[in-house]
mmCIF file of C-alpha atoms and ligand atoms in Angstrom:
data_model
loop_
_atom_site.group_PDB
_atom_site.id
_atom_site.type_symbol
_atom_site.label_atom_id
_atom_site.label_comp_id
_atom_site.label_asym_id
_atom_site.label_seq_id
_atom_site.Cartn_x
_atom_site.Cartn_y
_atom_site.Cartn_z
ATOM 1 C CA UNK N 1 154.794 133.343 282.632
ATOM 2 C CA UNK N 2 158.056 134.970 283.971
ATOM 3 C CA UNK N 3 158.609 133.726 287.536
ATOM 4 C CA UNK N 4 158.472 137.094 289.352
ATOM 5 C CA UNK N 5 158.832 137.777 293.665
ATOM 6 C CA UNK N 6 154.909 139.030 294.449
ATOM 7 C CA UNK N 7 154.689 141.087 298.270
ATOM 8 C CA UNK N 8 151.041 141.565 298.666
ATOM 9 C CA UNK N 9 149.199 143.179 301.770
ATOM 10 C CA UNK N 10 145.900 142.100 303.453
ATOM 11 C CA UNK N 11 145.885 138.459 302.285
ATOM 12 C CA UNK N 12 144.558 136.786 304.793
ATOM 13 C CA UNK N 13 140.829 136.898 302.989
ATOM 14 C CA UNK N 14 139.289 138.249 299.628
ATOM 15 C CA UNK N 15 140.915 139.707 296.672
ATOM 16 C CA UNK N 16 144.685 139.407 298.442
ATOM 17 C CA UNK N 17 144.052 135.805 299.555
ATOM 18 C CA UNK N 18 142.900 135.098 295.804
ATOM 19 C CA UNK N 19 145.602 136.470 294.614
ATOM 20 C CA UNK N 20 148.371 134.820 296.609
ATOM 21 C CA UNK N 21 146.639 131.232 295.948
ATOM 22 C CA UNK N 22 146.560 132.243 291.793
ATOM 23 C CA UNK N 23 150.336 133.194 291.800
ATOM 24 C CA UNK N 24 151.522 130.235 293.495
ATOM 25 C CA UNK N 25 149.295 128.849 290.795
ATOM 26 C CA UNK N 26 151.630 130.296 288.061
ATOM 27 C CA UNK N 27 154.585 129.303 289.493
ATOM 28 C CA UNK N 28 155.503 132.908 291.180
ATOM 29 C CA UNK N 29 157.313 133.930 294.710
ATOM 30 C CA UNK N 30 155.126 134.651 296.914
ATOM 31 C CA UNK N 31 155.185 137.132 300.251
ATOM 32 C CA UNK N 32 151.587 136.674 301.816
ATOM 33 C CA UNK N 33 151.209 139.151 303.990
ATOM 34 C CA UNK N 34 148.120 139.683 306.767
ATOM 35 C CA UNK N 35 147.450 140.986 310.495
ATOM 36 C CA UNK N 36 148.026 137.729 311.145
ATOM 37 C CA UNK N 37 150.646 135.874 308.834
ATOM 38 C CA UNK N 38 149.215 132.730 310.006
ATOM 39 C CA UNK N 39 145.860 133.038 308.286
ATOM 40 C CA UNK N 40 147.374 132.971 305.384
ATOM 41 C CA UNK N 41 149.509 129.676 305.858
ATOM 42 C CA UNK N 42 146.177 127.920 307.166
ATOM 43 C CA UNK N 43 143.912 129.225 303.853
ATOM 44 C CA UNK N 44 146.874 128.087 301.700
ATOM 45 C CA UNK N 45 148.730 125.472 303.497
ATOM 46 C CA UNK N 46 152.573 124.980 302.902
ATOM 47 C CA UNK N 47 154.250 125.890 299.892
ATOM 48 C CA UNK N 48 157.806 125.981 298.453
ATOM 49 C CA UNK N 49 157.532 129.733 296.855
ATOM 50 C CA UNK N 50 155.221 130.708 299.933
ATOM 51 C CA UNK N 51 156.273 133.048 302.716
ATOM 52 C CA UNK N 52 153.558 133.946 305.336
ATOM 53 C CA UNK N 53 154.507 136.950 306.871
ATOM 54 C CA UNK N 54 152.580 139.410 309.598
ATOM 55 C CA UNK N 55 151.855 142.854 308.344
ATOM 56 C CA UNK N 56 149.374 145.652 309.528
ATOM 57 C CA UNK N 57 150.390 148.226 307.208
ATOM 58 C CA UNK N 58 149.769 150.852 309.918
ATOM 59 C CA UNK N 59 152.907 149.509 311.740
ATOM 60 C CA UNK N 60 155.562 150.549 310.648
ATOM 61 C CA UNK N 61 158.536 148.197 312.360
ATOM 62 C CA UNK N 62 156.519 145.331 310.907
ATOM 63 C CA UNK N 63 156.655 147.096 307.300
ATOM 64 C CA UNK N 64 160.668 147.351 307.720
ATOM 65 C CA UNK N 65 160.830 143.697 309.455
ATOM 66 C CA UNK N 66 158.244 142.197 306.505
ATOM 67 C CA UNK N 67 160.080 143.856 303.079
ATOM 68 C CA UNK N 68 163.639 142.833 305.014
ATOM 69 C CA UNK N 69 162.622 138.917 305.466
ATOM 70 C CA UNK N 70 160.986 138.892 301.777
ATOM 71 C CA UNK N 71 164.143 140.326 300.267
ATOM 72 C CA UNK N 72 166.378 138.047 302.275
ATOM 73 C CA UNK N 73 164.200 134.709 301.335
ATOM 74 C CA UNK N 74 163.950 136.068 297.544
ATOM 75 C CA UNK N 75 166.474 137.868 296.882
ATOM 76 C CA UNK N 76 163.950 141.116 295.795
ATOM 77 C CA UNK N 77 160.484 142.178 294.901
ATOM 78 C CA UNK N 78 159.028 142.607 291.204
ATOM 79 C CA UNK N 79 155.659 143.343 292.337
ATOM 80 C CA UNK N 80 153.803 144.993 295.416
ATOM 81 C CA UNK N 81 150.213 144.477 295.817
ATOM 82 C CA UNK N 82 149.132 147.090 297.872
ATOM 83 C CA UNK N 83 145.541 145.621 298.701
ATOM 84 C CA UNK N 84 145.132 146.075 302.291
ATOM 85 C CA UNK N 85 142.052 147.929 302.895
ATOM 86 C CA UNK N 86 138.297 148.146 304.341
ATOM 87 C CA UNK N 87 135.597 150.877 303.714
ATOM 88 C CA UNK N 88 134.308 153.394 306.805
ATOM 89 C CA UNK N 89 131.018 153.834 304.978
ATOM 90 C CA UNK N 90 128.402 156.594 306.408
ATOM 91 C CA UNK N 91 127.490 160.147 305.713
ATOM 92 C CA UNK N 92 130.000 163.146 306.767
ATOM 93 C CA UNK N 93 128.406 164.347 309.605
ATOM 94 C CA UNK N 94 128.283 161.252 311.151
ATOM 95 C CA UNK N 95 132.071 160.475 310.865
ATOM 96 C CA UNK N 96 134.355 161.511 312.869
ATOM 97 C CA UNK N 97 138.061 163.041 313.035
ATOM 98 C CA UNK N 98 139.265 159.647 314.219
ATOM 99 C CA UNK N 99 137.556 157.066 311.829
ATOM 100 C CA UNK N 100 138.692 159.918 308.992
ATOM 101 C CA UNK N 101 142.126 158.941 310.316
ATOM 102 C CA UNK N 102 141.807 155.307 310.774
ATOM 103 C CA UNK N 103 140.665 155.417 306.903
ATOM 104 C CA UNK N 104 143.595 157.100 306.147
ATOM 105 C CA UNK N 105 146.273 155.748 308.038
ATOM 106 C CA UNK N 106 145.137 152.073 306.289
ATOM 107 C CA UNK N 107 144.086 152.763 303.155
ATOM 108 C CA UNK N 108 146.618 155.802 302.332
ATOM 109 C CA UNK N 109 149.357 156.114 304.567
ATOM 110 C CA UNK N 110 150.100 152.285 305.062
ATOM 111 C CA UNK N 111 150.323 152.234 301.747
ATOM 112 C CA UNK N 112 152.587 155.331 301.321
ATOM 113 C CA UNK N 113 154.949 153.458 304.083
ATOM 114 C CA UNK N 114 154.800 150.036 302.652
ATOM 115 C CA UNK N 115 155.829 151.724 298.932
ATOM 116 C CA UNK N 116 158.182 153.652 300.768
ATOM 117 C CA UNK N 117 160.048 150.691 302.195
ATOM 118 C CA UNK N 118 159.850 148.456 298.811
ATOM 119 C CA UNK N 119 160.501 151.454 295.736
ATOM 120 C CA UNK N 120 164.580 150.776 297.280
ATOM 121 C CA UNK N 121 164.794 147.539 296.151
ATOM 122 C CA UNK N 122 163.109 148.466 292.587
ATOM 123 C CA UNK N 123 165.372 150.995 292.170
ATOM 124 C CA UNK N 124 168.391 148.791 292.856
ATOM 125 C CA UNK N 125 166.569 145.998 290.436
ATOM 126 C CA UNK N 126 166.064 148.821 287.574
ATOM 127 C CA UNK N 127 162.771 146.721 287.427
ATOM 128 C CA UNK N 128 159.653 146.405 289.389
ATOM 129 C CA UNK N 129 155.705 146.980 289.548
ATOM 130 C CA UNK N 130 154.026 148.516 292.146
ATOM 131 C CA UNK N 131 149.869 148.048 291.684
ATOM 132 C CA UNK N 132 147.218 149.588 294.053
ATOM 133 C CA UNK N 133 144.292 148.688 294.411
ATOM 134 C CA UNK N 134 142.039 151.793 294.644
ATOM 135 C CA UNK N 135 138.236 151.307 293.603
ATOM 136 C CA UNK N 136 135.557 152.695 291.562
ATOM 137 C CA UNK N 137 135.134 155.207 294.721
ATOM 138 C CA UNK N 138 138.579 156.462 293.276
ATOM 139 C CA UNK N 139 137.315 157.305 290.422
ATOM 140 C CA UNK N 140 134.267 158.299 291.739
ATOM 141 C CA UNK N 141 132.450 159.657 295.095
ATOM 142 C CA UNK N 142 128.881 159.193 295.894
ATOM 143 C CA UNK N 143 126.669 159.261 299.471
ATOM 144 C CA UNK N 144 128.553 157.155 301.937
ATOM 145 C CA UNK N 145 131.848 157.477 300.550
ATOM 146 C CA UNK N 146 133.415 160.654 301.633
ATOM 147 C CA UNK N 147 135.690 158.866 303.750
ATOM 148 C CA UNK N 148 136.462 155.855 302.074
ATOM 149 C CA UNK N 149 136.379 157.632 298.584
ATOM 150 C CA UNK N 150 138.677 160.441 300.059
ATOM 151 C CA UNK N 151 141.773 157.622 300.727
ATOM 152 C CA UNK N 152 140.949 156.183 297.346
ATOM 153 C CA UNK N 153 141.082 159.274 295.533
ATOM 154 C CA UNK N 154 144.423 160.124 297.660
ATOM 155 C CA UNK N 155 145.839 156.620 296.216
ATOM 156 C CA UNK N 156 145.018 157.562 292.930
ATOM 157 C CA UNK N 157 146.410 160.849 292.782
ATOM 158 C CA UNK N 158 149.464 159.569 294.399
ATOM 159 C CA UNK N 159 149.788 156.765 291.958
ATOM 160 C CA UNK N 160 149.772 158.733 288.982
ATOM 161 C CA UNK N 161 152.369 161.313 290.500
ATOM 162 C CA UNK N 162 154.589 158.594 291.467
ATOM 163 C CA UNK N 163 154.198 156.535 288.451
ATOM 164 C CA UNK N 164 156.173 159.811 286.700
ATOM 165 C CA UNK N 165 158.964 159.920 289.081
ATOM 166 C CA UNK N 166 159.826 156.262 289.239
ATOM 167 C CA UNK N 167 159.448 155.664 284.767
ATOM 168 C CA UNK N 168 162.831 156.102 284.584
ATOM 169 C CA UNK N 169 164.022 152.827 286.901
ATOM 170 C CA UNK N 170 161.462 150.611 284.772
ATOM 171 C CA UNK N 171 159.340 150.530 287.445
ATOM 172 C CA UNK N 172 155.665 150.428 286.492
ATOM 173 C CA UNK N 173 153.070 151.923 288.765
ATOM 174 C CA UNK N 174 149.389 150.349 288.033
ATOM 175 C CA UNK N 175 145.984 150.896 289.923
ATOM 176 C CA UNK N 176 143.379 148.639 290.217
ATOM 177 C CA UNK N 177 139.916 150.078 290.363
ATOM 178 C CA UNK N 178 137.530 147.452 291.078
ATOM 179 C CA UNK N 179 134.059 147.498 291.126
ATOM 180 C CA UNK N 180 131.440 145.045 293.272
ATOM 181 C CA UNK N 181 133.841 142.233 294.220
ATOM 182 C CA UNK N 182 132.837 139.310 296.524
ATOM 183 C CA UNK N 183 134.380 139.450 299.214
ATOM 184 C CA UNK N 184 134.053 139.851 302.793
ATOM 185 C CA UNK N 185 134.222 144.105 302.059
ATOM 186 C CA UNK N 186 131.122 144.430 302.883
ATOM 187 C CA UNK N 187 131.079 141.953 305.656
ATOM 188 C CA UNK N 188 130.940 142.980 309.290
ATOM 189 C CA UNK N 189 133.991 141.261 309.621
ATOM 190 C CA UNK N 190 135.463 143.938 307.095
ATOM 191 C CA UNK N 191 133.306 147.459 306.521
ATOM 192 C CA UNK N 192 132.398 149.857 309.180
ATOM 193 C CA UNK N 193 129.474 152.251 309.217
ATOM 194 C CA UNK N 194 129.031 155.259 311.077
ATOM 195 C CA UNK N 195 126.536 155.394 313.703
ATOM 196 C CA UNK N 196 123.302 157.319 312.511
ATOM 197 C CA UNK N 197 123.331 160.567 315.069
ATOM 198 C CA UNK N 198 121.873 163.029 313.287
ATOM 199 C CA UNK N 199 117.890 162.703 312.614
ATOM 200 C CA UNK N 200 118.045 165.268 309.563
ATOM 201 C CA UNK N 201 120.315 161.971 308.021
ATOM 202 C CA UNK N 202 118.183 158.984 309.493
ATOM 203 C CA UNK N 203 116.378 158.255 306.630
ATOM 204 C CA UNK N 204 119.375 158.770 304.054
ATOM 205 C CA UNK N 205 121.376 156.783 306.958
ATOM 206 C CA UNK N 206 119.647 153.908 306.521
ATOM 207 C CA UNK N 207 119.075 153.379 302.992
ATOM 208 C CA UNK N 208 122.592 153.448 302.317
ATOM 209 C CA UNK N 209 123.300 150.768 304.900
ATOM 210 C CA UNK N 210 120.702 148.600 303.957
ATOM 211 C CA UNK N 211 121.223 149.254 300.225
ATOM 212 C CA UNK N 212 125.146 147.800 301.211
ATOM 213 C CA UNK N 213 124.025 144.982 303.425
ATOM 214 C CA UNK N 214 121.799 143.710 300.916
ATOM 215 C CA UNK N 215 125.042 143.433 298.795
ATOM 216 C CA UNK N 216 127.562 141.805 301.118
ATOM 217 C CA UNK N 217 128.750 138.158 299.412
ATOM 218 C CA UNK N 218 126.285 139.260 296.438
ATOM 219 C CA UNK N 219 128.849 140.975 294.635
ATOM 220 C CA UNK N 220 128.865 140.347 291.203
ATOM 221 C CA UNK N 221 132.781 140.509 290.660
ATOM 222 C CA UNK N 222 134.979 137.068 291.270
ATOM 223 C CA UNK N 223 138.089 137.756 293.532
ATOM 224 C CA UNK N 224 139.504 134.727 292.225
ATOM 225 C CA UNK N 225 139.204 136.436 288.254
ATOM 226 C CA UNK N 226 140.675 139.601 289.758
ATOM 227 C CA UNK N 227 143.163 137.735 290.579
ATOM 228 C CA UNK N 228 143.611 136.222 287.046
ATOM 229 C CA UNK N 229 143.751 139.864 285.499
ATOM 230 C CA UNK N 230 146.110 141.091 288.056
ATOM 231 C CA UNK N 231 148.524 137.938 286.967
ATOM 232 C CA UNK N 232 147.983 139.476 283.162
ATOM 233 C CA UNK N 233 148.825 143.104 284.348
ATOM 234 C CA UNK N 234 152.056 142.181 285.668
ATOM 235 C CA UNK N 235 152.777 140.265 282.502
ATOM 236 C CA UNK N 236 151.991 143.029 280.398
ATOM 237 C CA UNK N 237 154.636 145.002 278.447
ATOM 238 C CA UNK N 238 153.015 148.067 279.096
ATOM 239 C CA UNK N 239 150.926 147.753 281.592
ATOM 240 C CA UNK N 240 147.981 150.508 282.093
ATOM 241 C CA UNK N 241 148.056 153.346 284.667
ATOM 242 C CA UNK N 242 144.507 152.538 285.656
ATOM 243 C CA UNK N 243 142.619 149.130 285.294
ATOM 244 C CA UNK N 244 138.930 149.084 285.835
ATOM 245 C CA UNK N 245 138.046 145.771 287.625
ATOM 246 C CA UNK N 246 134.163 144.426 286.645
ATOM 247 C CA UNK N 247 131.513 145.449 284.366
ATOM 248 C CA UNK N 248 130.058 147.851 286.454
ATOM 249 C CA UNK N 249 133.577 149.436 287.160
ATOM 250 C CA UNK N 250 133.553 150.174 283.228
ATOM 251 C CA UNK N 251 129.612 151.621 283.353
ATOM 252 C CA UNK N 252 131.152 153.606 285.989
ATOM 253 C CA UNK N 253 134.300 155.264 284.532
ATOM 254 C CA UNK N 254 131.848 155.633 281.259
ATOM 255 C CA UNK N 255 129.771 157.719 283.215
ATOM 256 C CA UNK N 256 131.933 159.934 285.523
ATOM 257 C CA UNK N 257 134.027 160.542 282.409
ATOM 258 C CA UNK N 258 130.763 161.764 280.136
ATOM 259 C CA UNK N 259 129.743 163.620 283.491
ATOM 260 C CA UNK N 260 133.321 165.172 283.322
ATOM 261 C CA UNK N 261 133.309 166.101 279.489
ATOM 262 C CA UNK N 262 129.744 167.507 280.021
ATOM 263 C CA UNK N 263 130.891 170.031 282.455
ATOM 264 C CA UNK N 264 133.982 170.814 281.137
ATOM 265 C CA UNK N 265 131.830 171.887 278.279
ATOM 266 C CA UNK N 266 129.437 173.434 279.523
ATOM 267 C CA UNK N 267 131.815 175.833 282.109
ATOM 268 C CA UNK N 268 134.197 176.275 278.926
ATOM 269 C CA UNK N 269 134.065 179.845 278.581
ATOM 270 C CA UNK N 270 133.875 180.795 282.219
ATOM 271 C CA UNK N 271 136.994 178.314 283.087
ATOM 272 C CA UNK N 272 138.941 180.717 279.760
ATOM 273 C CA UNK N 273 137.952 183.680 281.574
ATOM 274 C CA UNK N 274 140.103 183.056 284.276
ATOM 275 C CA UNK N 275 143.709 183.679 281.892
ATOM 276 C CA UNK N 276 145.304 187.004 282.548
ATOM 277 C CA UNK N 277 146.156 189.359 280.437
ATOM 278 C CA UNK N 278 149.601 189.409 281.356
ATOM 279 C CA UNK N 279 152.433 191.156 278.997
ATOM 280 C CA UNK N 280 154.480 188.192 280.082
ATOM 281 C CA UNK N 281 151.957 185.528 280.104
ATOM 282 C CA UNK N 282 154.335 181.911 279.039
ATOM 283 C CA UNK N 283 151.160 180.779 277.290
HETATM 284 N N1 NAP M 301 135.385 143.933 297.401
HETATM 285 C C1 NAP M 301 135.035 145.063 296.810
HETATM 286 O O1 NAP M 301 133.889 145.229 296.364
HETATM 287 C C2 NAP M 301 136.072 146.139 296.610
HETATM 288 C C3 NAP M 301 135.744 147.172 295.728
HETATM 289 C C4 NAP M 301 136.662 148.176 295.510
HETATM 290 C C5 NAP M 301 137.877 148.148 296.163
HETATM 291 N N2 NAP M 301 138.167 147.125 297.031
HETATM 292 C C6 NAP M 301 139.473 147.164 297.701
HETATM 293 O O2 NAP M 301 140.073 145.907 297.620
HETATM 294 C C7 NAP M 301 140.997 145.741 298.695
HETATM 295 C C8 NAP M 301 140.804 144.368 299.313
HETATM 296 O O3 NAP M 301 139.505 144.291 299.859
HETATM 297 P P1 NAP M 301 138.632 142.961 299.785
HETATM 298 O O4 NAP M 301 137.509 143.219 298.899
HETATM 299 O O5 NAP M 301 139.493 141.782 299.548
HETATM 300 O O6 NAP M 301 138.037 142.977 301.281
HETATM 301 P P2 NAP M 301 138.202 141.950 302.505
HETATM 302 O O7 NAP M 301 137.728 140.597 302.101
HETATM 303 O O8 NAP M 301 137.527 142.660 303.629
HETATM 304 O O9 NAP M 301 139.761 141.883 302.759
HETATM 305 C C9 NAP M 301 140.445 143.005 303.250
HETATM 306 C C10 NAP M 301 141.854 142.626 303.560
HETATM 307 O O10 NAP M 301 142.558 143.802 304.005
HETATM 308 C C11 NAP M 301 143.192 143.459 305.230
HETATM 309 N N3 NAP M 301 143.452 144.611 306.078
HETATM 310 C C12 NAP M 301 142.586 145.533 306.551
HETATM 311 N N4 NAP M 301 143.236 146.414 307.326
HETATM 312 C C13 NAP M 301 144.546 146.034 307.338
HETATM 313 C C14 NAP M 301 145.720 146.522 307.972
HETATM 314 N N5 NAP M 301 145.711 147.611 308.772
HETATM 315 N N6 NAP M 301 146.897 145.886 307.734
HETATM 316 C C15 NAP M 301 146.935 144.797 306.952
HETATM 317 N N7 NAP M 301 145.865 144.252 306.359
HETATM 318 C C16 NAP M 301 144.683 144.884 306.563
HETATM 319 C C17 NAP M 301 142.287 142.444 305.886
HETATM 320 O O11 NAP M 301 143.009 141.754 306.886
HETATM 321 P P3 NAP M 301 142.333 141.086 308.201
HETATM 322 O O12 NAP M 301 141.881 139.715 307.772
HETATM 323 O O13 NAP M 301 143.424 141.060 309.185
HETATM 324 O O14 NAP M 301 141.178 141.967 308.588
HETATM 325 C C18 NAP M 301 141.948 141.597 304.679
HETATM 326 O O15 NAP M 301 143.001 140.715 304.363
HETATM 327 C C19 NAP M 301 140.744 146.916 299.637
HETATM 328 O O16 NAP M 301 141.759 147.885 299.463
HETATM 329 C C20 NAP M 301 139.392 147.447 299.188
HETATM 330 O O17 NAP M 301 139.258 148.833 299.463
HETATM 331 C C21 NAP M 301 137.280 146.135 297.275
#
């Protein structure tokens, strides 16, 4: 395997944490970064091509201070895992304008900054691979998600747009949709659910939060295979726009794609209708 410099966010625990501990594995660079740099330094103990750093990717002087000290241990950065995330899980109506922010400014717009400060030192390499992970709620929304699946939709759309502008420097731009993966997502520790407040929503309400606790640490996904198949992506050649991460990630795409095609079908003639009948239509 080529020995590449890896910056990856949020790996103090789960899929970041397994992948850290796999690319030391291989023999890569690695910038760790967590909330707490430590955490990462105590779950891996000390290593040659380790460097522990503090990151909350909604700060941004510790995004500048993070990407500066990997770049001046390393030398650059080949790929940035952009994994830092949690899930604000809970119907619409009981959300609010500031946990629709919170979600956002994690999930989407630490992520914006964090590419931000690394897509420099790409550009100067004329190499470099920039992979988010997104999830099967980017793909796809469903009860419960409108939040969390909003910022993973946003990462989506904004790594497919970027992906186009940044071709040219041989810098790849990958996401990772995963499915069920155990980790502690679905952990207190990790996902936050709305308060039920609305009785027209109590019953709904509580399904869906049971339905997830029943879940937490039963995922069927490994982290630590994850991490295996991210190590593969950045090997790859050509590496896909979009990976889907677990069995029932596939099942999913399968479906929201036939759901997709059916529609498309079936509105066909009403979506035509919509062309003018311009002298100077461009086609
Ligand atoms: N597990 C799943 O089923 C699943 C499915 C689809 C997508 N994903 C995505 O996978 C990514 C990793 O999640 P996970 O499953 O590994 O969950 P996890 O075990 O809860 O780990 C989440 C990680 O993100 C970090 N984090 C959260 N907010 C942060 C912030 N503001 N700045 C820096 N780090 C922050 C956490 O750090 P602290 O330790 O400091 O809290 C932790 O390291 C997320 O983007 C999640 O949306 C997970």
């Amino acid at each position: 395997m080529t020995t590449r410099t890896w910056f990856i966010t949020g790996a103090s625990r789960g899929i970041g944490l397994e992948l850290a501990r796999a690319a030391l594995a291989a023999g890569q660079r690695v910038a760790a970064t967590a909330r707490r740099g430590e955490t990462v330094a105590q779950a891996l103990g000390d290593h040659e091509a380790l460097l522990p750093l503090d990151l909350d990717v909604t700060d941004r002087a510790q995004i500048a201070a993070a990407v500066e000290a990997a770049r001046e241990r390393f030398g650059g950065i080949d790929v940035l895992v952009n994994n830092a995330g949690y899930g604000h899980l809970g119907l619409f109506e009981e959300t609010t304008d500031a946990d629709a922010r919170a979600q956002f400014d994690t999930n989407v717009f630490g992520l914006f900054e964090v590419t931000r400060a690394v897509l420099p030192l790409m550009r100067a390499q004329r190499r470099g691979h920039v992979i988010n992970v997104s999830s099967i709620g980017g793909i796809s929304g469903a009860a419960s998600g409108s939040l969390y699946c909003a910022s993973k939709f946003a990462v989506e759309g904004f790594s497919v747009s970027l992906a186009d502008e940044v071709r040219d420097f041989g810098i790849h731009v990958t996401i990772v949709g995963p499915g069920f993966i155990r980790t502690d997502f679905l952990d207190p520790r990790s996902v936050r659910f709305a308060e039920p407040a609305i009785a027209d929503y109590a019953e709904l309400s509580e399904r869906l939060r049971s339905f997830y606790q029943q879940r937490n640490h039963q995922q069927a996904g490994d982290p630590a295979r994850l991490a295996q198949a991210i190590l593969q992506l950045a090997e790859a050649p050509s590496p896909p726009q979009r990976f889907s991460a677990g069995s029932d990630s596939l099942d999913m795409v399968d479906a929201r794609l036939a759901q997709l095609k059916e529609e498309l079908d079936a509105w066909r003639a009403l979506s035509r209708s919509v062309d003018g009948e311009w002298e100077d239509a461009a086609g």
